[in-house]
Amino acid sequence: WRFTFYIISFFTGLAVLYDKPWLWDHRECWTGYPQQPLQPSLFWYYLLELSFYWSLVFTLPFDVKRKDFKEQIVHHAATIFLISFSYCANYIRIGTLVMVIHDASDCFLEPTKIFNYMKWKKTCDSLFMIFSAVFLISRLVIFPYTVLYNTYYYSMEIFQPFFGYYFMNALLIILQLLHVFWSCLIIHMVYKFILQGTMEKDMRSDTEESDKDEDRENIREKEKNGITYFSNITSNSYIQRNESEPLNNRTHLTNGHVKER
């Protein structure tokens, strides 16, 4: 369902922004600010994104606990504050750029997870390499140039800073720090893939809960097989030992049983 959402959200963002001047000329984000009219398409795009991230917050306690659980909480909180504050302060144009940039890489992350769970290793590895390239380019190159440089310098040419200027940029810096954190994990996974030729498990967690359940089931199965194997060995050894004894050492009873002398 996340893959479906990110696909819909990303192409919705492109459909909404493709004819907007600030997508191509970033200085247009501040033309006429703060009196920039809110178009209905931008309103529904904002509502779509905000509702999705609130749903992630509500489901976070029930999700798999990974190493970056705290970072996920910070990310969701910063994103909700960023979307809400940019709407209230009429930073709509810069907010739409932030959202469409983030959705670009997530479109490749979710199918990568799907094929990983399906055990399609080659497809999963190929998609992960594509995701890595899109993530690193969009979060470490496009985002700083298109958004951070835009909000820090271009906005100063049009409108003098106020409280919203500092608060908005502080949230964007938090997002960028999280981008750097996740980029380090991705680069490490890509490095391992190049050396070993196979993708290791998600660097954010030692094992997922589903993996733990599977491991427990495998251990139970092995223990069960081990007990059965040991039982078969002892039974066969007992039969062979008894059968190896001479028949004259046994006494046949009337009920067909054999009694040792």
C-alpha positions as MATLAB code, in Angstrom:
seq = 'WRFTFYIISFFTGLAVLYDKPWLWDHRECWTGYPQQPLQPSLFWYYLLELSFYWSLVFTLPFDVKRKDFKEQIVHHAATIFLISFSYCANYIRIGTLVMVIHDASDCFLEPTKIFNYMKWKKTCDSLFMIFSAVFLISRLVIFPYTVLYNTYYYSMEIFQPFFGYYFMNALLIILQLLHVFWSCLIIHMVYKFILQGTMEKDMRSDTEESDKDEDRENIREKEKNGITYFSNITSNSYIQRNESEPLNNRTHLTNGHVKER';
ca = [
       0.000    0.000    0.000;
       2.929    2.326    0.559;
       4.187    1.627   -2.938;
       0.743    2.519   -4.282;
       0.683    5.727   -2.274;
       4.159    6.887   -3.301;
       3.426    6.243   -6.975;
       0.156    8.180   -6.763;
       1.730   10.958   -4.692;
       4.786   11.389   -6.906;
       2.865   11.570  -10.167;
       0.254   13.778   -8.528;
       3.036   16.152   -7.560;
       4.416   16.157  -11.100;
       0.948   16.744  -12.551;
       0.361   19.631  -10.154;
       3.773   21.266  -10.614;
       4.752   20.664  -14.231;
       3.175   23.947  -15.397;
       4.154   25.960  -12.328;
       6.958   28.504  -12.861;
       8.708   27.784   -9.528;
       9.438   24.210  -10.584;
      11.796   25.514  -13.275;
      12.846   28.879  -11.818;
      13.294   28.559   -8.074;
      13.262   32.308   -7.490;
       9.602   32.191   -8.426;
       8.939   30.559   -5.054;
       9.169   34.028   -3.518;
       7.612   36.208   -6.203;
       4.742   38.111   -4.612;
       5.280   36.515   -1.201;
       3.418   36.474    1.163;
       0.381   37.229   -1.023;
       0.465   34.067   -3.116;
      -2.953   32.555   -3.886;
      -3.534   28.937   -2.908;
      -4.743   26.929   -5.880;
      -7.133   23.993   -5.264;
      -4.692   21.468   -6.771;
      -1.980   22.553   -4.313;
      -4.433   22.346   -1.412;
      -5.407   18.736   -2.203;
      -1.781   17.786   -2.795;
      -0.898   19.150    0.636;
      -3.836   17.343    2.231;
      -2.792   14.062    0.608;
       0.762   14.284    1.938;
      -0.183   15.480    5.416;
      -2.765   12.733    5.932;
      -0.255   10.088    4.868;
       2.422   11.169    7.340;
      -0.133   11.351   10.141;
      -1.073    7.756    9.314;
       2.603    6.781    9.640;
       2.700    8.343   13.104;
      -0.417    6.437   14.188;
       0.953    3.106   12.927;
       4.529    3.646   14.154;
       3.987    1.926   17.551;
       2.816   -1.211   15.728;
       5.565   -1.195   13.113;
       8.799   -3.200   13.195;
      11.302   -1.632   15.596;
      14.516   -0.948   13.680;
      17.758    0.744   14.624;
      16.562    4.034   13.174;
      13.267    3.998   15.100;
      14.125    7.266   16.857;
      15.232    8.823   13.571;
      11.898    7.777   12.042;
      10.027    9.542   14.836;
      12.112   12.690   14.314;
      11.581   12.471   10.545;
       7.795   12.102   10.793;
       7.528   14.887   13.369;
       9.706   17.240   11.326;
       7.761   16.436    8.162;
       4.377   17.085    9.800;
       5.621   20.335   11.328;
       7.151   21.320    7.989;
       4.000   20.628    5.973;
       1.718   22.279    8.543;
       3.890   25.340    9.109;
       4.615   25.865    5.421;
       0.869   25.825    4.826;
       0.189   28.322    7.612;
       3.059   30.625    6.627;
       2.142   30.329    2.939;
       5.422   28.613    2.055;
       3.315   26.482   -0.270;
       5.627   26.646   -3.249;
       8.751   25.561   -1.443;
       6.747   22.909    0.399;
       5.586   21.299   -2.842;
       9.180   21.041   -4.023;
      10.192   19.319   -0.787;
       7.393   16.756   -1.088;
       7.939   15.811   -4.725;
      11.693   15.423   -4.174;
      11.107   13.042   -1.260;
       8.573   10.920   -3.131;
      10.932   10.355   -6.070;
      13.213    7.889   -4.267;
      10.465    6.267   -2.189;
       8.838    5.020   -5.394;
      11.809    2.657   -5.783;
      12.251    1.776   -2.106;
       8.884    0.092   -1.612;
       9.064   -2.298   -4.611;
      12.585   -3.174   -3.478;
      11.121   -4.337   -0.159;
       8.368   -6.255   -1.948;
      10.801   -8.241   -4.098;
      13.033   -8.800   -1.080;
      10.130  -10.453    0.773;
       9.362  -12.481   -2.369;
      12.991  -13.727   -2.403;
      13.580  -12.356   -5.917;
      17.195  -11.500   -5.178;
      18.306  -10.261   -8.603;
      15.282   -8.017   -9.047;
      15.628   -6.749   -5.485;
      19.334   -5.982   -5.937;
      18.732   -4.172   -9.225;
      15.962   -2.039   -7.781;
      18.045   -1.262   -4.714;
      20.871    0.056   -6.863;
      18.395    2.269   -8.750;
      16.895    3.440   -5.461;
      20.360    4.200   -4.069;
      21.260    6.350   -7.071;
      17.946    8.245   -6.997;
      18.110    8.716   -3.216;
      21.676   10.015   -3.139;
      21.119   12.380   -6.072;
      17.752   13.702   -4.907;
      18.560   14.024   -1.193;
      22.231   15.071   -1.300;
      22.303   17.126   -4.515;
      18.869   18.279   -5.667;
      17.411   18.917   -2.206;
      20.272   21.150   -0.952;
      20.413   23.122   -4.198;
      16.690   23.367   -4.939;
      15.390   23.795   -1.387;
      18.093   24.749    1.131;
      19.916   27.254   -1.048;
      16.546   28.573   -2.165;
      15.200   29.171    1.333;
      18.450   30.530    2.757;
      19.482   32.930   -0.024;
      16.817   33.450   -2.696;
      14.184   34.271   -0.081;
      16.387   37.052    1.306;
      16.308   38.811   -2.063;
      12.532   39.123   -1.973;
      11.446   39.146    1.664;
      13.269   39.973    4.861;
      13.561   37.098    7.370;
      11.127   36.722   10.256;
      10.393   33.929   12.761;
       9.026   31.674   10.020;
      12.255   31.994    8.066;
      14.344   30.575   10.922;
      11.843   27.910   11.958;
      11.363   26.698    8.389;
      15.079   26.450    7.735;
      15.673   24.664   11.058;
      13.198   21.944   10.022;
      14.801   21.651    6.606;
      18.241   21.258    8.204;
      16.882   18.451   10.407;
      15.624   16.696    7.280;
      18.984   17.124    5.598;
      20.816   15.642    8.586;
      18.524   12.631    8.395;
      19.298   12.388    4.675;
      23.000   12.238    5.472;
      22.408    9.566    8.139;
      20.427    7.320    5.800;
      22.835    7.987    2.938;
      25.681    6.596    5.037;
      23.699    3.383    5.610;
      22.875    3.087    1.911;
      26.465    3.690    0.830;
      27.607    1.012    3.283;
      25.107   -1.470    1.846;
      26.169   -0.640   -1.724;
      29.814   -1.087   -0.726;
      29.027   -4.521    0.720;
      27.096   -5.401   -2.425;
      30.022   -4.482   -4.662;
      32.450   -6.543   -2.566;
      30.250   -9.573   -1.872;
      28.003   -9.533   -4.916;
      24.868   -9.862   -2.801;
      22.735   -7.513   -0.783;
      22.872   -7.886    2.981;
      19.898   -7.344    5.247;
      18.467   -3.957    6.057;
      21.199   -2.001    7.843;
      18.582   -0.335   10.035;
      17.925   -3.524   12.008;
      19.680   -6.712   13.001;
      16.609   -8.789   12.201;
      13.010   -7.898   11.549;
      10.230   -9.442   13.613;
       9.186  -11.636   10.706;
      12.744  -12.890   10.422;
      12.808  -13.652   14.151;
       9.585  -15.648   13.875;
      11.022  -17.566   10.959;
      14.223  -18.251   12.874;
      12.259  -19.511   15.868;
      10.258  -21.809   13.611;
      13.457  -23.139   12.027;
      14.954  -23.806   15.455;
      11.833  -25.674   16.549;
      11.920  -27.704   13.353;
      15.580  -28.547   13.828;
      15.006  -29.545   17.434;
      12.077  -31.678   16.390;
      14.116  -33.310   13.632;
      16.982  -33.822   16.031;
      14.771  -35.586   18.572;
      13.253  -37.763   15.853;
      16.682  -38.575   14.474;
      18.020  -39.448   17.927;
      14.943  -41.563   18.605;
      15.370  -43.396   15.307;
      19.047  -44.040   16.034;
      18.398  -45.424   19.507;
      15.472  -47.523   18.281;
      17.466  -48.954   15.384;
      20.443  -49.602   17.660;
      18.218  -51.428   20.133;
      16.636  -53.527   17.392;
      19.981  -54.337   15.810;
      21.449  -55.280   19.193;
      18.589  -57.562   19.996;
      18.477  -59.088   16.545;
      22.184  -59.772   16.689;
      21.727  -62.047   19.693;
      21.299  -65.800   19.042;
      17.733  -67.004   18.877;
      18.447  -69.748   21.445;
      18.926  -67.066   24.081;
      15.266  -66.030   23.712;
      12.129  -67.705   24.846;
       8.997  -67.302   22.742;
       5.867  -66.744   24.741;
       2.436  -67.840   23.686;
       1.369  -64.282   22.954;
       4.175  -63.873   20.399;
       6.477  -61.762   22.572;
      10.081  -62.650   23.220;
      11.490  -62.901   26.708;
      15.184  -62.874   27.472;
      16.585  -65.871   29.395;
];
